[in-house]
N, CA, C and O atoms as CSV, one atom per row, in Angstrom:
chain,resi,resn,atom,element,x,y,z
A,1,UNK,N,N,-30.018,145.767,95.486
A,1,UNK,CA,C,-28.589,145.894,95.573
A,1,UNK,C,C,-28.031,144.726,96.362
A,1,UNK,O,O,-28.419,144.407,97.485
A,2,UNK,N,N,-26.970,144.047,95.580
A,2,UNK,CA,C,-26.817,143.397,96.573
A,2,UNK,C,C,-25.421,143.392,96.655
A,2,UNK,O,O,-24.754,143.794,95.702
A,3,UNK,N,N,-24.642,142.774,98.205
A,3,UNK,CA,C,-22.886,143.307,98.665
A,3,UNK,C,C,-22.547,142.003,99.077
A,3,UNK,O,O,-23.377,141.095,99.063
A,4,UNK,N,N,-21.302,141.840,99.468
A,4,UNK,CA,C,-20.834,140.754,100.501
A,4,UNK,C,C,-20.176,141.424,101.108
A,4,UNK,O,O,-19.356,142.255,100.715
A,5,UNK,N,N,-20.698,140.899,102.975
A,5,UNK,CA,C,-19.787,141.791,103.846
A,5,UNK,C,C,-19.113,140.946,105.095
A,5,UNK,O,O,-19.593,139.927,105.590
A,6,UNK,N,N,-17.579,141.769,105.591
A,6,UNK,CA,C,-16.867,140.351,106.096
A,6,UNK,C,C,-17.123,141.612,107.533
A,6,UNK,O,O,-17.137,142.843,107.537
A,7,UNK,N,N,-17.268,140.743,108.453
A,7,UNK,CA,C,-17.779,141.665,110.377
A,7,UNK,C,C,-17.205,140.754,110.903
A,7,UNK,O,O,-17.303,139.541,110.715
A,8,UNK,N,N,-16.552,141.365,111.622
A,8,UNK,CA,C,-15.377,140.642,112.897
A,8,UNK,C,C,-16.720,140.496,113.733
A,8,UNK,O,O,-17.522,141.423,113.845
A,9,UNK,N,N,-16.920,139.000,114.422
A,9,UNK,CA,C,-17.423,138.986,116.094
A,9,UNK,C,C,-16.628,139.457,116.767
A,9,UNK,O,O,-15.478,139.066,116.962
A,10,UNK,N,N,-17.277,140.543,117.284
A,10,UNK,CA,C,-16.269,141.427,118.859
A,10,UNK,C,C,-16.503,140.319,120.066
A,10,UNK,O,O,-16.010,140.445,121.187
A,11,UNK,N,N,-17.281,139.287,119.681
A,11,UNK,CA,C,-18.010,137.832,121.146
A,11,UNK,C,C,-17.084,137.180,121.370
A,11,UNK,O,O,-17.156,136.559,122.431
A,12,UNK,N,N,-15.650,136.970,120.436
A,12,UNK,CA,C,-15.304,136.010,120.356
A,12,UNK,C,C,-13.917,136.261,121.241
A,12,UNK,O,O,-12.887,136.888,120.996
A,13,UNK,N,N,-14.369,135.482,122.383
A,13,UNK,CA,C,-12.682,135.546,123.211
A,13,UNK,C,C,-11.812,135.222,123.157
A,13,UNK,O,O,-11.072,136.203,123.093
A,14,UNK,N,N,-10.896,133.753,123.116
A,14,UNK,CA,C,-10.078,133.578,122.404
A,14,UNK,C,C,-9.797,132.549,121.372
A,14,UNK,O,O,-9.025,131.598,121.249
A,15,UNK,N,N,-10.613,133.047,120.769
A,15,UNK,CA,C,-10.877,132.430,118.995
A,15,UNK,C,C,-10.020,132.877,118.461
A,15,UNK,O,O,-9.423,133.943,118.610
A,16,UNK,N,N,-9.856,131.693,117.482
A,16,UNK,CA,C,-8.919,132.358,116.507
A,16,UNK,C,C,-9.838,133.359,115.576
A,16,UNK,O,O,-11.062,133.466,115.658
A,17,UNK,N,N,-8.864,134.153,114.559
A,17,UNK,CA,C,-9.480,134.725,113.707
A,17,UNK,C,C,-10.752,134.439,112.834
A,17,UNK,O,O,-11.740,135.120,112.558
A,18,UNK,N,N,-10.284,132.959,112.452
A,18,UNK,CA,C,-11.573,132.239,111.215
A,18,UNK,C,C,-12.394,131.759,112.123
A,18,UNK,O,O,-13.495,131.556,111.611
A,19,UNK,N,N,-12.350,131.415,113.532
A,19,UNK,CA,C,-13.446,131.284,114.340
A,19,UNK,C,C,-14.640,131.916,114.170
A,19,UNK,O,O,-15.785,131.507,113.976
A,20,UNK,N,N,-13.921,133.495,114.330
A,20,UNK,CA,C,-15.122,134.267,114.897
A,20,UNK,C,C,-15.806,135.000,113.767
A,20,UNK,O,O,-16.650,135.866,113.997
A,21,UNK,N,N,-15.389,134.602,112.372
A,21,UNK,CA,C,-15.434,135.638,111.669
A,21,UNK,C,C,-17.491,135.139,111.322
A,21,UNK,O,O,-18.058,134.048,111.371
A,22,UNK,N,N,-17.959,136.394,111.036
A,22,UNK,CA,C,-19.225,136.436,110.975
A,22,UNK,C,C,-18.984,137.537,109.031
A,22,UNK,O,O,-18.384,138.571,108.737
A,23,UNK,N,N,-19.803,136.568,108.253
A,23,UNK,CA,C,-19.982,136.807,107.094
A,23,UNK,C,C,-21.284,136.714,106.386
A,23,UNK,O,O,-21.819,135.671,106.011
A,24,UNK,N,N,-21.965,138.559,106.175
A,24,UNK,CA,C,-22.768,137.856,105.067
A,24,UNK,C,C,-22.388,137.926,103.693
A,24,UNK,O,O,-21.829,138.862,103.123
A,25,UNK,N,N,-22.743,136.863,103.243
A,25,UNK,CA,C,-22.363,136.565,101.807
A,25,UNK,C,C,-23.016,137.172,100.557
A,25,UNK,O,O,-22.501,137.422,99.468
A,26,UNK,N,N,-24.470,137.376,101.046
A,26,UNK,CA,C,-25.001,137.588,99.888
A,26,UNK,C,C,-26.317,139.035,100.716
A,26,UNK,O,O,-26.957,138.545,101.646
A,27,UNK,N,N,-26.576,140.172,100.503
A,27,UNK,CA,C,-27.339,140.960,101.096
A,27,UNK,C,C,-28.042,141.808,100.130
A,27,UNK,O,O,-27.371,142.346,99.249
A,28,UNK,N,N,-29.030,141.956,100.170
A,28,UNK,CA,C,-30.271,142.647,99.595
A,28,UNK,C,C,-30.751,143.567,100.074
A,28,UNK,O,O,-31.535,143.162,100.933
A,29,UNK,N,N,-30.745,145.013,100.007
A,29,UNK,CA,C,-31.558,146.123,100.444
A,29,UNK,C,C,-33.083,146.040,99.964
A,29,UNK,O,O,-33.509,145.300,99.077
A,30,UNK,N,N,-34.056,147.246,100.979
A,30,UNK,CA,C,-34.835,147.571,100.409
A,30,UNK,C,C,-35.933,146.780,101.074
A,30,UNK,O,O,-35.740,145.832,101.836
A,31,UNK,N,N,-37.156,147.283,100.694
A,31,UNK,CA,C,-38.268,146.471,102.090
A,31,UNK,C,C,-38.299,145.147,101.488
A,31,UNK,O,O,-39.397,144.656,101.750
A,32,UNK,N,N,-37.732,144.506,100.935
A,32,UNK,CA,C,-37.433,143.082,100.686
A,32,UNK,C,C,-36.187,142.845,101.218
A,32,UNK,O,O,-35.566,141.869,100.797
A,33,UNK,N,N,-35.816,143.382,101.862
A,33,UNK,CA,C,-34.237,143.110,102.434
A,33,UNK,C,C,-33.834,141.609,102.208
A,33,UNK,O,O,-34.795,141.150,101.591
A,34,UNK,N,N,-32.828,140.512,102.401
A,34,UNK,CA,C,-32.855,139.411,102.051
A,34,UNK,C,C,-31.507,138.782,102.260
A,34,UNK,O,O,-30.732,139.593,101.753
A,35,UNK,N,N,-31.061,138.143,102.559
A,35,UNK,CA,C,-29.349,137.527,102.103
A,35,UNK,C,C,-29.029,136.264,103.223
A,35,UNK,O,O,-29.918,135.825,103.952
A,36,UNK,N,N,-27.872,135.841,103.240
A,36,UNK,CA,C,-27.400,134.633,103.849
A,36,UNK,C,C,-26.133,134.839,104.142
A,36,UNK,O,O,-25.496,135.763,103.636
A,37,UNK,N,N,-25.566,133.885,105.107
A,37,UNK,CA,C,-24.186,134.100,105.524
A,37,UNK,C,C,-23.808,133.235,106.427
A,37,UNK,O,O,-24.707,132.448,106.724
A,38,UNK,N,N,-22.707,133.064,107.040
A,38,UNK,CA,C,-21.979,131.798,108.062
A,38,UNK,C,C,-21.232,132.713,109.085
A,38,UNK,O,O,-20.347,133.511,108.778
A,39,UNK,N,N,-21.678,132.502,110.259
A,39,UNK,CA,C,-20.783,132.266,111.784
A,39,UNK,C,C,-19.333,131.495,111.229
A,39,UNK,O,O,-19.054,130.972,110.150
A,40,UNK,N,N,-18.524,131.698,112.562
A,40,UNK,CA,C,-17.393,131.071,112.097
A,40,UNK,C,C,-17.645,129.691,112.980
A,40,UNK,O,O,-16.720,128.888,112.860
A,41,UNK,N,N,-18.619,129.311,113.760
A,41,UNK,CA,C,-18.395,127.930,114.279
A,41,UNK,C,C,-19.355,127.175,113.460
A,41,UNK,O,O,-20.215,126.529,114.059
A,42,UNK,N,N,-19.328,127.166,112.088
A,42,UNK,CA,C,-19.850,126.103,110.897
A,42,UNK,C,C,-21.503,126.159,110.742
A,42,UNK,O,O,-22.142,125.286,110.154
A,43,UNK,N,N,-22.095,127.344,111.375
A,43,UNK,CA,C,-23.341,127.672,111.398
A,43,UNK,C,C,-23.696,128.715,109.905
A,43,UNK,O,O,-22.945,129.649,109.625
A,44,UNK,N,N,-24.774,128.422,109.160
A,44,UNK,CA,C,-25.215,129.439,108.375
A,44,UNK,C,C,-26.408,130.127,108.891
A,44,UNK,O,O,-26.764,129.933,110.053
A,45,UNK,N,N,-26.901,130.737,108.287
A,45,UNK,CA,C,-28.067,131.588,108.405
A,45,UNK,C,C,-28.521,132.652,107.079
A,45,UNK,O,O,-27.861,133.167,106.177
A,46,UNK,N,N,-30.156,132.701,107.495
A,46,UNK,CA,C,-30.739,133.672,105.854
A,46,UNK,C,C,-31.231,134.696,107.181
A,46,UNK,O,O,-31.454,134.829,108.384
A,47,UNK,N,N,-31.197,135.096,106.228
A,47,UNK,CA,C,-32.349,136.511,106.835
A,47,UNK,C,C,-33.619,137.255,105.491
A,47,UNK,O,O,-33.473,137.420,104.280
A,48,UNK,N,N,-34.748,137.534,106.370
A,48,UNK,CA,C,-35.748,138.338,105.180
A,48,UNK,C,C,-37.003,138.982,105.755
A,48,UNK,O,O,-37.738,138.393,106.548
A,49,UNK,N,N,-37.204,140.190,105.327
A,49,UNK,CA,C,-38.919,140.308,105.917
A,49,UNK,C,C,-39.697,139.939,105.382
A,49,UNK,O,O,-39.759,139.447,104.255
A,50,UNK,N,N,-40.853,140.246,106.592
A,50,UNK,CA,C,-41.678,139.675,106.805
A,50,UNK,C,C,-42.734,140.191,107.899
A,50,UNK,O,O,-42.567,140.355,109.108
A,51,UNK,N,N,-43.741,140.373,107.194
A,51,UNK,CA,C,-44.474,141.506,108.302
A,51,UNK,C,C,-44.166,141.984,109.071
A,51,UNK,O,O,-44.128,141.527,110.213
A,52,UNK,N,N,-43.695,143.534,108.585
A,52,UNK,CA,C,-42.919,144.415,109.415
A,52,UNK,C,C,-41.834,144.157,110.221
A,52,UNK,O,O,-41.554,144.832,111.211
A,53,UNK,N,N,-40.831,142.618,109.591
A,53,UNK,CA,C,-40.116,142.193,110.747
A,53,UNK,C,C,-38.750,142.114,109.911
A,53,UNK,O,O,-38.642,142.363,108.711
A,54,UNK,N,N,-37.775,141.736,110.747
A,54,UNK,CA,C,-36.737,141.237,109.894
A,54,UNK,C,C,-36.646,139.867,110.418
A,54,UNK,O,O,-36.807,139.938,111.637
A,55,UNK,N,N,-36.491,138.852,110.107
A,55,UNK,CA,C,-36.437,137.151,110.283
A,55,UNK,C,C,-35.113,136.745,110.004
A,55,UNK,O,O,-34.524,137.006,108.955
A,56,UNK,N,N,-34.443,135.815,111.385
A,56,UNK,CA,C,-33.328,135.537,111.034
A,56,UNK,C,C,-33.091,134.104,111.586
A,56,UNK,O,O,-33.187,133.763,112.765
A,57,UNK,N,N,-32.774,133.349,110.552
A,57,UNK,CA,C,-32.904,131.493,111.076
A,57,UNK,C,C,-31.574,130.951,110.682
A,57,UNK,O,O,-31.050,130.665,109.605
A,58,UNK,N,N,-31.072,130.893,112.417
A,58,UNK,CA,C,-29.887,130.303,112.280
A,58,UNK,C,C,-29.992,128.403,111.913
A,58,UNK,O,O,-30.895,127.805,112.497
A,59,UNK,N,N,-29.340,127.832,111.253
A,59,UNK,CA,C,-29.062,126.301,110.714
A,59,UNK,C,C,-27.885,125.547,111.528
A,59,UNK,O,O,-26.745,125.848,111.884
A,60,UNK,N,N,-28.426,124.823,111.602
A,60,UNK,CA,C,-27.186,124.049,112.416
A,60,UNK,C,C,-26.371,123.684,111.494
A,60,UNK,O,O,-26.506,123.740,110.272
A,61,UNK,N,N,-25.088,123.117,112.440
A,61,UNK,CA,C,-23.739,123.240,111.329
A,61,UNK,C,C,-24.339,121.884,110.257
A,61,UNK,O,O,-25.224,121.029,110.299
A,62,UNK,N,N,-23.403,122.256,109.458
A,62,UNK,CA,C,-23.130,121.235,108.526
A,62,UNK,C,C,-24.559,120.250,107.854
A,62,UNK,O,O,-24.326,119.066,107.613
A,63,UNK,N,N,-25.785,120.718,107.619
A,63,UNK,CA,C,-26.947,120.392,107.365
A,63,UNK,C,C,-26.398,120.363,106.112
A,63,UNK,O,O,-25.535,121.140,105.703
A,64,UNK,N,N,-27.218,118.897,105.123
A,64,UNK,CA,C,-26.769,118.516,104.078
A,64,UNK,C,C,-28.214,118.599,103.414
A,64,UNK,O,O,-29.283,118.432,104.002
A,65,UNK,N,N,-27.987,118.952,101.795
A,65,UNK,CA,C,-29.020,118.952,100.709
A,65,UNK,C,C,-28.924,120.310,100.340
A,65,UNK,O,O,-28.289,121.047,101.094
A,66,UNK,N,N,-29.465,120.804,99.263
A,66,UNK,CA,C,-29.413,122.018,98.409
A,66,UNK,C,C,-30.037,123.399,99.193
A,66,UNK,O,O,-29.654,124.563,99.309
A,67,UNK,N,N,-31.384,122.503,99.734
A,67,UNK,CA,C,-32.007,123.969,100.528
A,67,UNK,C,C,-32.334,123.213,102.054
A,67,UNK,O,O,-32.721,122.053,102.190
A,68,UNK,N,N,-32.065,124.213,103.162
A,68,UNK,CA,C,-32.494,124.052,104.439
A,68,UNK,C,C,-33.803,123.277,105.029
A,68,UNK,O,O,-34.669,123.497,104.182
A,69,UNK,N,N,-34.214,122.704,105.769
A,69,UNK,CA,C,-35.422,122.054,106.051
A,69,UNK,C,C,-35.829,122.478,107.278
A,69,UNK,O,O,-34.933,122.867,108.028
A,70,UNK,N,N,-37.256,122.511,107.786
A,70,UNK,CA,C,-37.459,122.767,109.137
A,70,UNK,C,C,-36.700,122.523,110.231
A,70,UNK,O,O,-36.575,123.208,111.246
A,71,UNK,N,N,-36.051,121.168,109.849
A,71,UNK,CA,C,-35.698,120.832,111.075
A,71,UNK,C,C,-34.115,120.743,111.328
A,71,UNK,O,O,-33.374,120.150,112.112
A,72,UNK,N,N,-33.974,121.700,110.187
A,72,UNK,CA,C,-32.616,122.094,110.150
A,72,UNK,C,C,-31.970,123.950,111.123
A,72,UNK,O,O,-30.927,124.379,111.616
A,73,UNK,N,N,-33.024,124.312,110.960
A,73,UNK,CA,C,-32.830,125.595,112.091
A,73,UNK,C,C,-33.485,125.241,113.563
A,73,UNK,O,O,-34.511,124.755,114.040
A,74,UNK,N,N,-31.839,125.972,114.089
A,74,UNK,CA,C,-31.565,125.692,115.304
A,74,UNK,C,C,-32.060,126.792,116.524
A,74,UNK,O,O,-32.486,126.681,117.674
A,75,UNK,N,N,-31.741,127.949,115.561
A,75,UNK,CA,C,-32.684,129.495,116.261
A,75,UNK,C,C,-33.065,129.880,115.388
A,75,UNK,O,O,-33.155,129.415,114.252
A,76,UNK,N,N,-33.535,131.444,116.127
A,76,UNK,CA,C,-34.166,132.718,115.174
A,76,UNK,C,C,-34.653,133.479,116.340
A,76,UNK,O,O,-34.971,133.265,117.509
A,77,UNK,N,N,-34.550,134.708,115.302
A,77,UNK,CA,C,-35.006,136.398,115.967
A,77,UNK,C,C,-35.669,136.697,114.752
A,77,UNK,O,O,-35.800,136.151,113.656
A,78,UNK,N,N,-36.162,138.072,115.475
A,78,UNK,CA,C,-37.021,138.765,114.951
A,78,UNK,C,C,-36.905,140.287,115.689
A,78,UNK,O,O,-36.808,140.660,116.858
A,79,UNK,N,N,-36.974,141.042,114.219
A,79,UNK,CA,C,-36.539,142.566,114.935
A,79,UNK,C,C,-37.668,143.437,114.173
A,79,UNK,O,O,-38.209,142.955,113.177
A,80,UNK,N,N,-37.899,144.276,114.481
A,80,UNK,CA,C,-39.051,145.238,113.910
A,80,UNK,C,C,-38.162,146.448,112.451
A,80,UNK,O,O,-37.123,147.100,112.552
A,81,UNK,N,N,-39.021,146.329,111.369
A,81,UNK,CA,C,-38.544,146.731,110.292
A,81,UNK,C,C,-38.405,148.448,111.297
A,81,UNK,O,O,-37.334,149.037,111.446
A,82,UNK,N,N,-39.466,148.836,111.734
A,82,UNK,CA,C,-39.411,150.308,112.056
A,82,UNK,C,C,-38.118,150.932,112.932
A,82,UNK,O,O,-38.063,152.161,112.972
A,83,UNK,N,N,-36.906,150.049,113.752
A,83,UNK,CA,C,-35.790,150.025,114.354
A,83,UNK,C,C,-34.552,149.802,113.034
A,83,UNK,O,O,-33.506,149.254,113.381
A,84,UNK,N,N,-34.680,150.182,111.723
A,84,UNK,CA,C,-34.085,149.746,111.180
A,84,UNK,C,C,-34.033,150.289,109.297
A,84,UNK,O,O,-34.923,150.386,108.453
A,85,UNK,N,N,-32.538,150.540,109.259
A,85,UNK,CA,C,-33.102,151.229,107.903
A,85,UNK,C,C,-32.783,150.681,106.656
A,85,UNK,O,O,-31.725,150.940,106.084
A,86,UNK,N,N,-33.864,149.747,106.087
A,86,UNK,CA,C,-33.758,148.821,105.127
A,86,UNK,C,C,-33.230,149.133,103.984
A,86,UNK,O,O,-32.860,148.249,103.211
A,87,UNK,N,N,-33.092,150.676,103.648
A,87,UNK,CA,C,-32.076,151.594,102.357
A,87,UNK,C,C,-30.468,151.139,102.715
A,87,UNK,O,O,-29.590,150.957,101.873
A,88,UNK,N,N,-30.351,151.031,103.916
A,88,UNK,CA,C,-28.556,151.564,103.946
A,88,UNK,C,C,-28.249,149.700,104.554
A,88,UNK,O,O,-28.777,149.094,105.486
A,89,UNK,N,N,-26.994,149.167,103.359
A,89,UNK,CA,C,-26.904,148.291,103.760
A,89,UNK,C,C,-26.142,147.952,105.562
A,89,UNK,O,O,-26.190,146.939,106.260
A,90,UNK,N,N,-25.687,148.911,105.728
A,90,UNK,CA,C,-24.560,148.804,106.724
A,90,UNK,C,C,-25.645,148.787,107.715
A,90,UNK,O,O,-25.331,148.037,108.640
A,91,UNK,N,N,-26.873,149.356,107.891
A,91,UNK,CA,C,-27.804,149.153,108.849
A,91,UNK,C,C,-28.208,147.822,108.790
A,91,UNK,O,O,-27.959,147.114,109.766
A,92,UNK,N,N,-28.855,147.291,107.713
A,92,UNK,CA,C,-29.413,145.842,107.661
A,92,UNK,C,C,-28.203,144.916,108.219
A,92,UNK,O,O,-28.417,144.127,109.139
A,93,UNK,N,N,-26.835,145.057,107.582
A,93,UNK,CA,C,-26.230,144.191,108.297
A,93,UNK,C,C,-25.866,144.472,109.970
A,93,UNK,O,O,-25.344,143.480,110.479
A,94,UNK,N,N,-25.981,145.222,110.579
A,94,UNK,CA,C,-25.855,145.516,111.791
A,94,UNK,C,C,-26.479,144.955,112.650
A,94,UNK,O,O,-26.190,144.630,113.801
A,95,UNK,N,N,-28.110,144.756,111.536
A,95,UNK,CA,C,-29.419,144.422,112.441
A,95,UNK,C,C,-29.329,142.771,112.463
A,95,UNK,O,O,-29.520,142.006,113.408
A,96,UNK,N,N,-29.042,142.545,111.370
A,96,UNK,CA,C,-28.731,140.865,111.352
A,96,UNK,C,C,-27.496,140.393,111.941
A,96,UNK,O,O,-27.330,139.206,112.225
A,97,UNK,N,N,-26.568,141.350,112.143
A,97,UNK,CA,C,-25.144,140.498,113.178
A,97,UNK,C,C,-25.830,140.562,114.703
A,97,UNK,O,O,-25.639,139.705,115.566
A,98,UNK,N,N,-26.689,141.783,114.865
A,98,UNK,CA,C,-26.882,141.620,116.481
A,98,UNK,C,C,-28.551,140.335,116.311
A,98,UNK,O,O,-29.261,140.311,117.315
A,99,UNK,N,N,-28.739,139.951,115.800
A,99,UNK,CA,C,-29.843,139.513,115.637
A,99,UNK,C,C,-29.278,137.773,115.706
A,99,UNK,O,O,-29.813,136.863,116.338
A,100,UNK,N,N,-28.144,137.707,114.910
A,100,UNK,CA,C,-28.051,136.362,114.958
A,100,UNK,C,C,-27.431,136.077,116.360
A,100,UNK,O,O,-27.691,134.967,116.826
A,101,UNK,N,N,-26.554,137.016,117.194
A,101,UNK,CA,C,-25.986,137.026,118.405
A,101,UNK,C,C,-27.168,136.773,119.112
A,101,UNK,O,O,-27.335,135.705,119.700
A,102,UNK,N,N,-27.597,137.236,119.107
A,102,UNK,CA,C,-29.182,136.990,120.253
A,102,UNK,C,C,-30.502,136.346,119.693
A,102,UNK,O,O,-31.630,136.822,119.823
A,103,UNK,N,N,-30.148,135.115,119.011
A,103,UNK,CA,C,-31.106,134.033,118.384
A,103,UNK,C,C,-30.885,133.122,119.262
A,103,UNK,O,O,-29.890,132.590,119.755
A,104,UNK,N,N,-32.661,132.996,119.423
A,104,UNK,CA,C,-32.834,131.984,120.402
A,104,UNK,C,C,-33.200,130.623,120.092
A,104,UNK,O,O,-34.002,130.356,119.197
A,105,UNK,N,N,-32.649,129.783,120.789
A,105,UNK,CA,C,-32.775,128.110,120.352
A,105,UNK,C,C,-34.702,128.016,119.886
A,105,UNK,O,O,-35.701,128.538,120.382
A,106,UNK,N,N,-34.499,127.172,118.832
A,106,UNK,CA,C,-35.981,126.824,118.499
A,106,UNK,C,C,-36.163,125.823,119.599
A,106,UNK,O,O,-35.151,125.409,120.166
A,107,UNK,N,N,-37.592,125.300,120.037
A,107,UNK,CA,C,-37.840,124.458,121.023
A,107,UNK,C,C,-38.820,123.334,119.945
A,107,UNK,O,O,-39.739,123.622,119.179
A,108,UNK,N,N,-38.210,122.019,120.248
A,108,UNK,CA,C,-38.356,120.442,119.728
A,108,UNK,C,C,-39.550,120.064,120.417
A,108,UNK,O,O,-39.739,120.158,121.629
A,109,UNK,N,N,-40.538,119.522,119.342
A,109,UNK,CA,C,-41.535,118.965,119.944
A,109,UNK,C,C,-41.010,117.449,119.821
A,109,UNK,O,O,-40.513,117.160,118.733
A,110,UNK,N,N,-41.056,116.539,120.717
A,110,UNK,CA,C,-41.209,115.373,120.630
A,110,UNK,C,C,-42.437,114.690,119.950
A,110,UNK,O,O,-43.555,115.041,120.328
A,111,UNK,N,N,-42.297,113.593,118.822
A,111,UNK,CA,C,-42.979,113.170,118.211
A,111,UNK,C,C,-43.611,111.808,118.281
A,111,UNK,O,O,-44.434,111.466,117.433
């Protein structure tokens, strides 16, 4: 099944409206859960499981080319499928708005 769903950030202090708005665009139920969506400060993000997890990799803004590259995500979380009910979309998206709120910076190896 899949929805598009528009979630106000309650984070956002005094943002404007299109600031804060947190959108997923595209969402997938079901133990394949799956979808993508944009922050309002020019950030996207996918989400999907993955051994028993839900995976969520935020992209830094404005990354150019068709599909994302390693070194194009900026965070990510990870939440346990068993906290979470992969049937009801309004749960999956719940789990991925608080999930992208509390994604933590990836750490850069110098090369």
């Amino acid at each position: 099944m899949r929805t598009m769903a528009r979630i106000a950030n309650s984070t956002a202090g005094n943002a404007t409206a299109g600031d804060s708005e947190f959108v997923i665009e595209d969402l997938s139920v079901g133990v394949h859960a799956s979808g993508y969506g944009r922050v309002g400060d020019g950030r996207s993000f996918c989400f999907y499981t993955e051994r028993q997890q839900l995976v969520v990799e935020v992209y830094r803004p404005r990354w150019s080319g068709p599909v994302p590259q390693a070194e194009d995500i900026v965070a990510t979380a990870h939440r346990r499928l068993t906290d979470i009910d992969v049937t009801d979309e309004r749960s999956v998206a719940a789990a991925v708005r608080d999930a992208v709120a509390g994604a933590r910076p990836v750490a850069r190896t110098a090369l």
